[in-house]
Amino acid sequence: MPWSTHEIAELAGTTVKTVRYYHEIGLLDEPDREPNGYKRYEIHHLTRLLQIRRLTGLGVPLAQVAAMGTDTDGHASIFRTIDAELRATVERLQNIRQELATLSEPGASADVPTGFGGVAEQLRDNDRALLMIYAQLFSEESMKSVRRTLEARPNVALDEEFRDLPEDADDTARQALAEKIAPFVNGATTDHSVTLEPRSSTPRQVRAAQSAVGHALQALYNHAQVDVLRRAHMISTANGDARSVPRTGSKESP
């Protein structure tokens, strides 16, 4: 028994508009017509329509469905590609759910990186902003090390002295504070030094990360504070640790 366009659309769980569109793009053959001009769909139209619906439901683009024709043999690579894309999507969604769960916990904050909610209360707005930039530029291991140092709070008084340093601090005050901070830059002299390893691997990307950190420090901290960080790093370098990078926590960097 032949079916009308409305009937075959209903049987296939789709719409008349979709059936007509499949005709337009050549996915579904046009059926014969009754003497009165109405289309007459047969069983092979229904099976083809069901196949199209199944493939598109699995994520196969219409262009690829058309290329596959009615024979799906030999097209395993298409399905593997879609499966890989779905796997990546699932992983991304799982990460989003994990992030949402973390942000739903008491004390969590969206203005610090994931995992830093527990130490966020002790940070000022500029410290939080710098941490967000660090999380984008530096490796996960580096950020774990930063978090451990912030949790340990090795020198709270020194942190506050740096944070409260006024813009017009004189040279003597800057140098004295830099000398206090320098041991924290040199990993050989403290248990709480952090070496920040860039996420990027190419020299160009590393330089870009270093430049971004420099711009962030200048934008987020006053001139005297930035000068103290520069001096502290120079002192540490002179003491033999030229590879050290200012850390977050005890004020080589905020």
PDB file of C-alpha atoms in Angstrom:
ATOM      1  CA  MET A   1       0.000   0.000   0.000  1.00  0.00           C
ATOM      2  CA  PRO A   2       1.582   3.313  -1.042  1.00  0.00           C
ATOM      3  CA  TRP A   3       1.820   6.260   1.342  1.00  0.00           C
ATOM      4  CA  SER A   4       1.342   9.990   0.938  1.00  0.00           C
ATOM      5  CA  THR A   5       4.043  12.490   1.920  1.00  0.00           C
ATOM      6  CA  HIS A   6       2.300  13.176   5.208  1.00  0.00           C
ATOM      7  CA  GLU A   7       1.931   9.473   5.972  1.00  0.00           C
ATOM      8  CA  ILE A   8       5.530   8.508   5.233  1.00  0.00           C
ATOM      9  CA  ALA A   9       6.794  11.478   7.251  1.00  0.00           C
ATOM     10  CA  GLU A  10       4.686  10.355  10.186  1.00  0.00           C
ATOM     11  CA  LEU A  11       5.866   6.747   9.871  1.00  0.00           C
ATOM     12  CA  ALA A  12       9.520   7.846   9.808  1.00  0.00           C
ATOM     13  CA  GLY A  13       9.097  10.238  12.730  1.00  0.00           C
ATOM     14  CA  THR A  14       9.925  13.343  10.759  1.00  0.00           C
ATOM     15  CA  THR A  15       8.106  16.190   9.018  1.00  0.00           C
ATOM     16  CA  VAL A  16       6.730  16.774   5.537  1.00  0.00           C
ATOM     17  CA  LYS A  17       9.102  19.745   5.216  1.00  0.00           C
ATOM     18  CA  THR A  18      12.092  17.488   5.958  1.00  0.00           C
ATOM     19  CA  VAL A  19      10.981  14.883   3.423  1.00  0.00           C
ATOM     20  CA  ARG A  20      10.646  17.557   0.767  1.00  0.00           C
ATOM     21  CA  TYR A  21      14.064  18.955   1.663  1.00  0.00           C
ATOM     22  CA  TYR A  22      15.631  15.490   1.259  1.00  0.00           C
ATOM     23  CA  HIS A  23      14.111  15.398  -2.215  1.00  0.00           C
ATOM     24  CA  GLU A  24      15.575  18.822  -3.035  1.00  0.00           C
ATOM     25  CA  ILE A  25      19.135  17.858  -2.103  1.00  0.00           C
ATOM     26  CA  GLY A  26      18.946  14.427  -3.717  1.00  0.00           C
ATOM     27  CA  LEU A  27      19.006  12.295  -0.562  1.00  0.00           C
ATOM     28  CA  LEU A  28      15.609  10.743  -1.216  1.00  0.00           C
ATOM     29  CA  ASP A  29      14.327   9.730  -4.660  1.00  0.00           C
ATOM     30  CA  GLU A  30      11.126  11.329  -5.884  1.00  0.00           C
ATOM     31  CA  PRO A  31       8.287   8.775  -5.900  1.00  0.00           C
ATOM     32  CA  ASP A  32       5.842   8.124  -8.705  1.00  0.00           C
ATOM     33  CA  ARG A  33       2.598  10.047  -8.634  1.00  0.00           C
ATOM     34  CA  GLU A  34      -0.983   8.935  -8.605  1.00  0.00           C
ATOM     35  CA  PRO A  35      -3.236  10.012 -11.497  1.00  0.00           C
ATOM     36  CA  ASN A  36      -4.516  12.767  -9.238  1.00  0.00           C
ATOM     37  CA  GLY A  37      -0.960  14.125  -8.857  1.00  0.00           C
ATOM     38  CA  TYR A  38      -0.316  12.973  -5.294  1.00  0.00           C
ATOM     39  CA  LYS A  39       3.028  11.319  -4.556  1.00  0.00           C
ATOM     40  CA  ARG A  40       3.033   7.581  -3.958  1.00  0.00           C
ATOM     41  CA  TYR A  41       5.765   6.433  -1.570  1.00  0.00           C
ATOM     42  CA  GLU A  42       6.769   2.771  -1.498  1.00  0.00           C
ATOM     43  CA  ILE A  43       8.596   0.624   1.047  1.00  0.00           C
ATOM     44  CA  HIS A  44      12.045   1.466  -0.365  1.00  0.00           C
ATOM     45  CA  HIS A  45      11.337   5.146   0.201  1.00  0.00           C
ATOM     46  CA  LEU A  46      10.508   4.423   3.831  1.00  0.00           C
ATOM     47  CA  THR A  47      13.630   2.321   4.420  1.00  0.00           C
ATOM     48  CA  ARG A  48      15.817   4.999   2.811  1.00  0.00           C
ATOM     49  CA  LEU A  49      14.179   7.693   4.885  1.00  0.00           C
ATOM     50  CA  LEU A  50      14.721   5.648   8.046  1.00  0.00           C
ATOM     51  CA  GLN A  51      18.381   5.147   7.094  1.00  0.00           C
ATOM     52  CA  ILE A  52      18.864   8.885   6.586  1.00  0.00           C
ATOM     53  CA  ARG A  53      17.211   9.582   9.923  1.00  0.00           C
ATOM     54  CA  ARG A  54      19.439   7.061  11.658  1.00  0.00           C
ATOM     55  CA  LEU A  55      22.658   8.426  10.167  1.00  0.00           C
ATOM     56  CA  THR A  56      21.832  12.063  10.837  1.00  0.00           C
ATOM     57  CA  GLY A  57      20.774  11.097  14.350  1.00  0.00           C
ATOM     58  CA  LEU A  58      24.257   9.652  14.843  1.00  0.00           C
ATOM     59  CA  GLY A  59      25.796  12.942  13.768  1.00  0.00           C
ATOM     60  CA  VAL A  60      26.661  12.143  10.152  1.00  0.00           C
ATOM     61  CA  PRO A  61      26.415  15.383   8.123  1.00  0.00           C
ATOM     62  CA  LEU A  62      23.902  15.363   5.276  1.00  0.00           C
ATOM     63  CA  ALA A  63      26.694  15.843   2.737  1.00  0.00           C
ATOM     64  CA  GLN A  64      28.350  12.642   3.923  1.00  0.00           C
ATOM     65  CA  VAL A  65      25.026  10.810   4.005  1.00  0.00           C
ATOM     66  CA  ALA A  66      24.608  11.726   0.341  1.00  0.00           C
ATOM     67  CA  ALA A  67      28.131  10.496  -0.459  1.00  0.00           C
ATOM     68  CA  MET A  68      27.467   7.202   1.311  1.00  0.00           C
ATOM     69  CA  GLY A  69      24.382   6.467  -0.752  1.00  0.00           C
ATOM     70  CA  THR A  70      22.333   3.491   0.299  1.00  0.00           C
ATOM     71  CA  ASP A  71      25.335   1.251   0.957  1.00  0.00           C
ATOM     72  CA  THR A  72      27.125   1.982   4.251  1.00  0.00           C
ATOM     73  CA  ASP A  73      29.830  -0.662   3.737  1.00  0.00           C
ATOM     74  CA  GLY A  74      33.335   0.757   3.614  1.00  0.00           C
ATOM     75  CA  HIS A  75      32.468   3.927   5.475  1.00  0.00           C
ATOM     76  CA  ALA A  76      33.745   2.883   8.891  1.00  0.00           C
ATOM     77  CA  SER A  77      36.204   5.787   8.884  1.00  0.00           C
ATOM     78  CA  ILE A  78      33.299   8.245   8.884  1.00  0.00           C
ATOM     79  CA  PHE A  79      31.834   6.594  11.963  1.00  0.00           C
ATOM     80  CA  ARG A  80      35.231   6.480  13.687  1.00  0.00           C
ATOM     81  CA  THR A  81      35.711  10.186  13.041  1.00  0.00           C
ATOM     82  CA  ILE A  82      32.311  11.020  14.488  1.00  0.00           C
ATOM     83  CA  ASP A  83      32.979   8.762  17.467  1.00  0.00           C
ATOM     84  CA  ALA A  84      36.263  10.583  18.153  1.00  0.00           C
ATOM     85  CA  GLU A  85      34.456  13.931  17.967  1.00  0.00           C
ATOM     86  CA  LEU A  86      31.783  12.689  20.355  1.00  0.00           C
ATOM     87  CA  ARG A  87      34.434  11.389  22.742  1.00  0.00           C
ATOM     88  CA  ALA A  88      36.057  14.822  22.785  1.00  0.00           C
ATOM     89  CA  THR A  89      32.664  16.460  23.348  1.00  0.00           C
ATOM     90  CA  VAL A  90      31.878  14.095  26.232  1.00  0.00           C
ATOM     91  CA  GLU A  91      35.245  14.852  27.812  1.00  0.00           C
ATOM     92  CA  ARG A  92      34.649  18.586  27.436  1.00  0.00           C
ATOM     93  CA  LEU A  93      31.200  18.291  29.003  1.00  0.00           C
ATOM     94  CA  GLN A  94      32.586  16.203  31.862  1.00  0.00           C
ATOM     95  CA  ASN A  95      35.190  18.879  32.514  1.00  0.00           C
ATOM     96  CA  ILE A  96      32.462  21.526  32.483  1.00  0.00           C
ATOM     97  CA  ARG A  97      30.405  19.516  34.975  1.00  0.00           C
ATOM     98  CA  GLN A  98      33.436  19.108  37.215  1.00  0.00           C
ATOM     99  CA  GLU A  99      34.112  22.834  37.019  1.00  0.00           C
ATOM    100  CA  LEU A 100      30.485  23.629  37.857  1.00  0.00           C
ATOM    101  CA  ALA A 101      30.585  21.239  40.810  1.00  0.00           C
ATOM    102  CA  THR A 102      33.752  22.937  42.064  1.00  0.00           C
ATOM    103  CA  LEU A 103      32.214  26.384  41.714  1.00  0.00           C
ATOM    104  CA  SER A 104      29.147  25.176  43.628  1.00  0.00           C
ATOM    105  CA  GLU A 105      31.214  24.330  46.697  1.00  0.00           C
ATOM    106  CA  PRO A 106      31.254  26.736  49.669  1.00  0.00           C
ATOM    107  CA  GLY A 107      33.939  29.378  49.312  1.00  0.00           C
ATOM    108  CA  ALA A 108      34.482  28.713  45.604  1.00  0.00           C
ATOM    109  CA  SER A 109      35.007  31.735  43.388  1.00  0.00           C
ATOM    110  CA  ALA A 110      34.822  32.265  39.624  1.00  0.00           C
ATOM    111  CA  ASP A 111      37.560  34.925  39.706  1.00  0.00           C
ATOM    112  CA  VAL A 112      40.339  32.517  40.693  1.00  0.00           C
ATOM    113  CA  PRO A 113      41.491  29.331  38.930  1.00  0.00           C
ATOM    114  CA  THR A 114      39.930  25.975  39.732  1.00  0.00           C
ATOM    115  CA  GLY A 115      41.250  24.641  43.026  1.00  0.00           C
ATOM    116  CA  PHE A 116      42.203  28.044  44.423  1.00  0.00           C
ATOM    117  CA  GLY A 117      38.889  28.726  46.185  1.00  0.00           C
ATOM    118  CA  GLY A 118      40.329  27.662  49.518  1.00  0.00           C
ATOM    119  CA  VAL A 119      43.041  30.332  49.412  1.00  0.00           C
ATOM    120  CA  ALA A 120      41.065  33.055  47.639  1.00  0.00           C
ATOM    121  CA  GLU A 121      39.985  34.860  50.807  1.00  0.00           C
ATOM    122  CA  GLN A 122      43.551  35.916  51.604  1.00  0.00           C
ATOM    123  CA  LEU A 123      44.056  37.382  48.128  1.00  0.00           C
ATOM    124  CA  ARG A 124      43.338  40.867  46.902  1.00  0.00           C
ATOM    125  CA  ASP A 125      41.706  41.609  43.557  1.00  0.00           C
ATOM    126  CA  ASN A 126      45.008  42.130  41.731  1.00  0.00           C
ATOM    127  CA  ASP A 127      46.374  38.858  43.139  1.00  0.00           C
ATOM    128  CA  ARG A 128      43.296  37.020  41.887  1.00  0.00           C
ATOM    129  CA  ALA A 129      43.612  38.551  38.446  1.00  0.00           C
ATOM    130  CA  LEU A 130      47.267  37.537  38.225  1.00  0.00           C
ATOM    131  CA  LEU A 131      46.427  33.966  39.229  1.00  0.00           C
ATOM    132  CA  MET A 132      43.871  33.733  36.421  1.00  0.00           C
ATOM    133  CA  ILE A 133      46.542  34.856  33.950  1.00  0.00           C
ATOM    134  CA  TYR A 134      49.068  32.421  35.435  1.00  0.00           C
ATOM    135  CA  ALA A 135      46.613  29.525  35.081  1.00  0.00           C
ATOM    136  CA  GLN A 136      46.293  30.306  31.387  1.00  0.00           C
ATOM    137  CA  LEU A 137      50.020  30.618  30.753  1.00  0.00           C
ATOM    138  CA  PHE A 138      51.685  28.089  33.052  1.00  0.00           C
ATOM    139  CA  SER A 139      51.518  24.316  33.446  1.00  0.00           C
ATOM    140  CA  GLU A 140      49.151  22.490  35.787  1.00  0.00           C
ATOM    141  CA  GLU A 141      52.109  21.293  37.875  1.00  0.00           C
ATOM    142  CA  SER A 142      53.276  24.881  38.255  1.00  0.00           C
ATOM    143  CA  MET A 143      49.835  25.973  39.429  1.00  0.00           C
ATOM    144  CA  LYS A 144      49.661  23.092  41.915  1.00  0.00           C
ATOM    145  CA  SER A 145      52.961  24.298  43.326  1.00  0.00           C
ATOM    146  CA  VAL A 146      51.606  27.851  43.524  1.00  0.00           C
ATOM    147  CA  ARG A 147      48.531  26.612  45.366  1.00  0.00           C
ATOM    148  CA  ARG A 148      50.589  24.613  47.869  1.00  0.00           C
ATOM    149  CA  THR A 149      52.682  27.693  48.603  1.00  0.00           C
ATOM    150  CA  LEU A 150      49.623  29.875  49.069  1.00  0.00           C
ATOM    151  CA  GLU A 151      48.119  27.288  51.410  1.00  0.00           C
ATOM    152  CA  ALA A 152      51.348  27.143  53.434  1.00  0.00           C
ATOM    153  CA  ARG A 153      51.551  30.963  53.672  1.00  0.00           C
ATOM    154  CA  PRO A 154      55.263  30.854  54.536  1.00  0.00           C
ATOM    155  CA  ASN A 155      55.601  34.545  55.287  1.00  0.00           C
ATOM    156  CA  VAL A 156      52.332  36.370  55.800  1.00  0.00           C
ATOM    157  CA  ALA A 157      54.016  39.523  57.126  1.00  0.00           C
ATOM    158  CA  LEU A 158      56.196  39.766  54.027  1.00  0.00           C
ATOM    159  CA  ASP A 159      53.183  39.267  51.771  1.00  0.00           C
ATOM    160  CA  GLU A 160      51.374  42.132  53.475  1.00  0.00           C
ATOM    161  CA  GLU A 161      54.452  44.379  53.406  1.00  0.00           C
ATOM    162  CA  PHE A 162      54.640  43.928  49.639  1.00  0.00           C
ATOM    163  CA  ARG A 163      50.901  44.432  49.135  1.00  0.00           C
ATOM    164  CA  ASP A 164      50.928  47.638  51.176  1.00  0.00           C
ATOM    165  CA  LEU A 165      54.035  49.111  49.542  1.00  0.00           C
ATOM    166  CA  PRO A 166      53.065  52.612  48.373  1.00  0.00           C
ATOM    167  CA  GLU A 167      53.723  53.936  44.889  1.00  0.00           C
ATOM    168  CA  ASP A 168      56.080  56.573  46.269  1.00  0.00           C
ATOM    169  CA  ALA A 169      58.221  54.192  48.357  1.00  0.00           C
ATOM    170  CA  ASP A 170      61.811  55.439  48.367  1.00  0.00           C
ATOM    171  CA  ASP A 171      64.843  53.584  47.082  1.00  0.00           C
ATOM    172  CA  THR A 172      65.917  52.422  50.537  1.00  0.00           C
ATOM    173  CA  ALA A 173      62.536  50.876  51.305  1.00  0.00           C
ATOM    174  CA  ARG A 174      62.400  49.161  47.907  1.00  0.00           C
ATOM    175  CA  GLN A 175      65.868  47.683  48.260  1.00  0.00           C
ATOM    176  CA  ALA A 176      65.220  46.465  51.799  1.00  0.00           C
ATOM    177  CA  LEU A 177      62.024  44.718  50.737  1.00  0.00           C
ATOM    178  CA  ALA A 178      63.691  43.229  47.643  1.00  0.00           C
ATOM    179  CA  GLU A 179      66.408  41.722  49.844  1.00  0.00           C
ATOM    180  CA  LYS A 180      63.752  40.112  52.056  1.00  0.00           C
ATOM    181  CA  ILE A 181      61.961  38.669  49.024  1.00  0.00           C
ATOM    182  CA  ALA A 182      65.049  37.483  47.152  1.00  0.00           C
ATOM    183  CA  PRO A 183      65.488  34.240  49.178  1.00  0.00           C
ATOM    184  CA  PHE A 184      62.013  33.151  48.092  1.00  0.00           C
ATOM    185  CA  VAL A 185      63.021  33.596  44.471  1.00  0.00           C
ATOM    186  CA  ASN A 186      66.047  31.385  44.973  1.00  0.00           C
ATOM    187  CA  GLY A 187      64.779  27.814  45.346  1.00  0.00           C
ATOM    188  CA  ALA A 188      67.970  26.748  47.094  1.00  0.00           C
ATOM    189  CA  THR A 189      67.236  28.878  50.125  1.00  0.00           C
ATOM    190  CA  THR A 190      63.576  28.148  50.851  1.00  0.00           C
ATOM    191  CA  ASP A 191      61.075  25.298  50.710  1.00  0.00           C
ATOM    192  CA  HIS A 192      58.440  27.573  49.221  1.00  0.00           C
ATOM    193  CA  SER A 193      59.936  28.774  45.964  1.00  0.00           C
ATOM    194  CA  VAL A 194      57.941  28.151  42.794  1.00  0.00           C
ATOM    195  CA  THR A 195      59.382  27.780  39.302  1.00  0.00           C
ATOM    196  CA  LEU A 196      56.715  28.510  36.716  1.00  0.00           C
ATOM    197  CA  GLU A 197      56.908  26.384  33.581  1.00  0.00           C
ATOM    198  CA  PRO A 198      55.033  27.772  30.544  1.00  0.00           C
ATOM    199  CA  ARG A 199      52.341  25.634  28.938  1.00  0.00           C
ATOM    200  CA  SER A 200      53.765  26.572  25.550  1.00  0.00           C
ATOM    201  CA  SER A 201      56.685  24.755  24.046  1.00  0.00           C
ATOM    202  CA  THR A 202      57.955  26.903  21.176  1.00  0.00           C
ATOM    203  CA  PRO A 203      60.382  29.778  21.863  1.00  0.00           C
ATOM    204  CA  ARG A 204      57.924  32.264  20.371  1.00  0.00           C
ATOM    205  CA  GLN A 205      55.117  31.107  22.659  1.00  0.00           C
ATOM    206  CA  VAL A 206      57.392  31.171  25.697  1.00  0.00           C
ATOM    207  CA  ARG A 207      58.436  34.734  24.901  1.00  0.00           C
ATOM    208  CA  ALA A 208      54.784  35.694  24.463  1.00  0.00           C
ATOM    209  CA  ALA A 209      53.939  34.194  27.879  1.00  0.00           C
ATOM    210  CA  GLN A 210      56.813  36.047  29.537  1.00  0.00           C
ATOM    211  CA  SER A 211      55.726  39.293  27.875  1.00  0.00           C
ATOM    212  CA  ALA A 212      52.136  38.774  29.032  1.00  0.00           C
ATOM    213  CA  VAL A 213      53.280  38.257  32.630  1.00  0.00           C
ATOM    214  CA  GLY A 214      55.367  41.417  32.441  1.00  0.00           C
ATOM    215  CA  HIS A 215      52.427  43.443  31.157  1.00  0.00           C
ATOM    216  CA  ALA A 216      50.145  41.920  33.821  1.00  0.00           C
ATOM    217  CA  LEU A 217      52.507  42.854  36.653  1.00  0.00           C
ATOM    218  CA  GLN A 218      52.767  46.428  35.409  1.00  0.00           C
ATOM    219  CA  ALA A 219      48.998  46.725  35.050  1.00  0.00           C
ATOM    220  CA  LEU A 220      48.068  45.085  38.364  1.00  0.00           C
ATOM    221  CA  TYR A 221      50.739  46.428  40.723  1.00  0.00           C
ATOM    222  CA  ASN A 222      52.182  49.871  41.326  1.00  0.00           C
ATOM    223  CA  HIS A 223      55.563  50.972  40.028  1.00  0.00           C
ATOM    224  CA  ALA A 224      57.309  50.496  43.370  1.00  0.00           C
ATOM    225  CA  GLN A 225      56.041  46.925  43.710  1.00  0.00           C
ATOM    226  CA  VAL A 226      57.157  46.018  40.205  1.00  0.00           C
ATOM    227  CA  ASP A 227      60.552  47.560  40.908  1.00  0.00           C
ATOM    228  CA  VAL A 228      60.882  45.469  44.078  1.00  0.00           C
ATOM    229  CA  LEU A 229      60.147  42.290  42.095  1.00  0.00           C
ATOM    230  CA  ARG A 230      62.778  43.276  39.537  1.00  0.00           C
ATOM    231  CA  ARG A 231      65.349  43.924  42.228  1.00  0.00           C
ATOM    232  CA  ALA A 232      64.550  40.700  44.061  1.00  0.00           C
ATOM    233  CA  HIS A 233      65.013  38.713  40.896  1.00  0.00           C
ATOM    234  CA  MET A 234      68.327  40.435  40.174  1.00  0.00           C
ATOM    235  CA  ILE A 235      69.558  39.656  43.686  1.00  0.00           C
ATOM    236  CA  SER A 236      68.549  36.021  43.302  1.00  0.00           C
ATOM    237  CA  THR A 237      70.246  35.828  39.918  1.00  0.00           C
ATOM    238  CA  ALA A 238      73.411  37.316  41.355  1.00  0.00           C
ATOM    239  CA  ASN A 239      73.306  34.604  44.012  1.00  0.00           C
ATOM    240  CA  GLY A 240      73.504  31.946  41.332  1.00  0.00           C
ATOM    241  CA  ASP A 241      69.920  31.067  40.471  1.00  0.00           C
ATOM    242  CA  ALA A 242      69.442  32.782  37.131  1.00  0.00           C
ATOM    243  CA  ARG A 243      66.656  30.404  36.159  1.00  0.00           C
ATOM    244  CA  SER A 244      64.263  31.270  38.979  1.00  0.00           C
ATOM    245  CA  VAL A 245      60.923  32.809  38.085  1.00  0.00           C
ATOM    246  CA  PRO A 246      58.997  35.062  40.483  1.00  0.00           C
ATOM    247  CA  ARG A 247      56.406  33.040  42.372  1.00  0.00           C
ATOM    248  CA  THR A 248      52.956  33.771  43.661  1.00  0.00           C
ATOM    249  CA  GLY A 249      52.590  33.894  47.393  1.00  0.00           C
ATOM    250  CA  SER A 250      55.511  35.461  49.169  1.00  0.00           C
ATOM    251  CA  LYS A 251      55.755  38.323  46.855  1.00  0.00           C
ATOM    252  CA  GLU A 252      58.351  37.724  44.251  1.00  0.00           C
ATOM    253  CA  SER A 253      55.108  38.007  42.375  1.00  0.00           C
ATOM    254  CA  PRO A 254      51.743  38.444  44.017  1.00  0.00           C
TER     255      PRO A 254
END
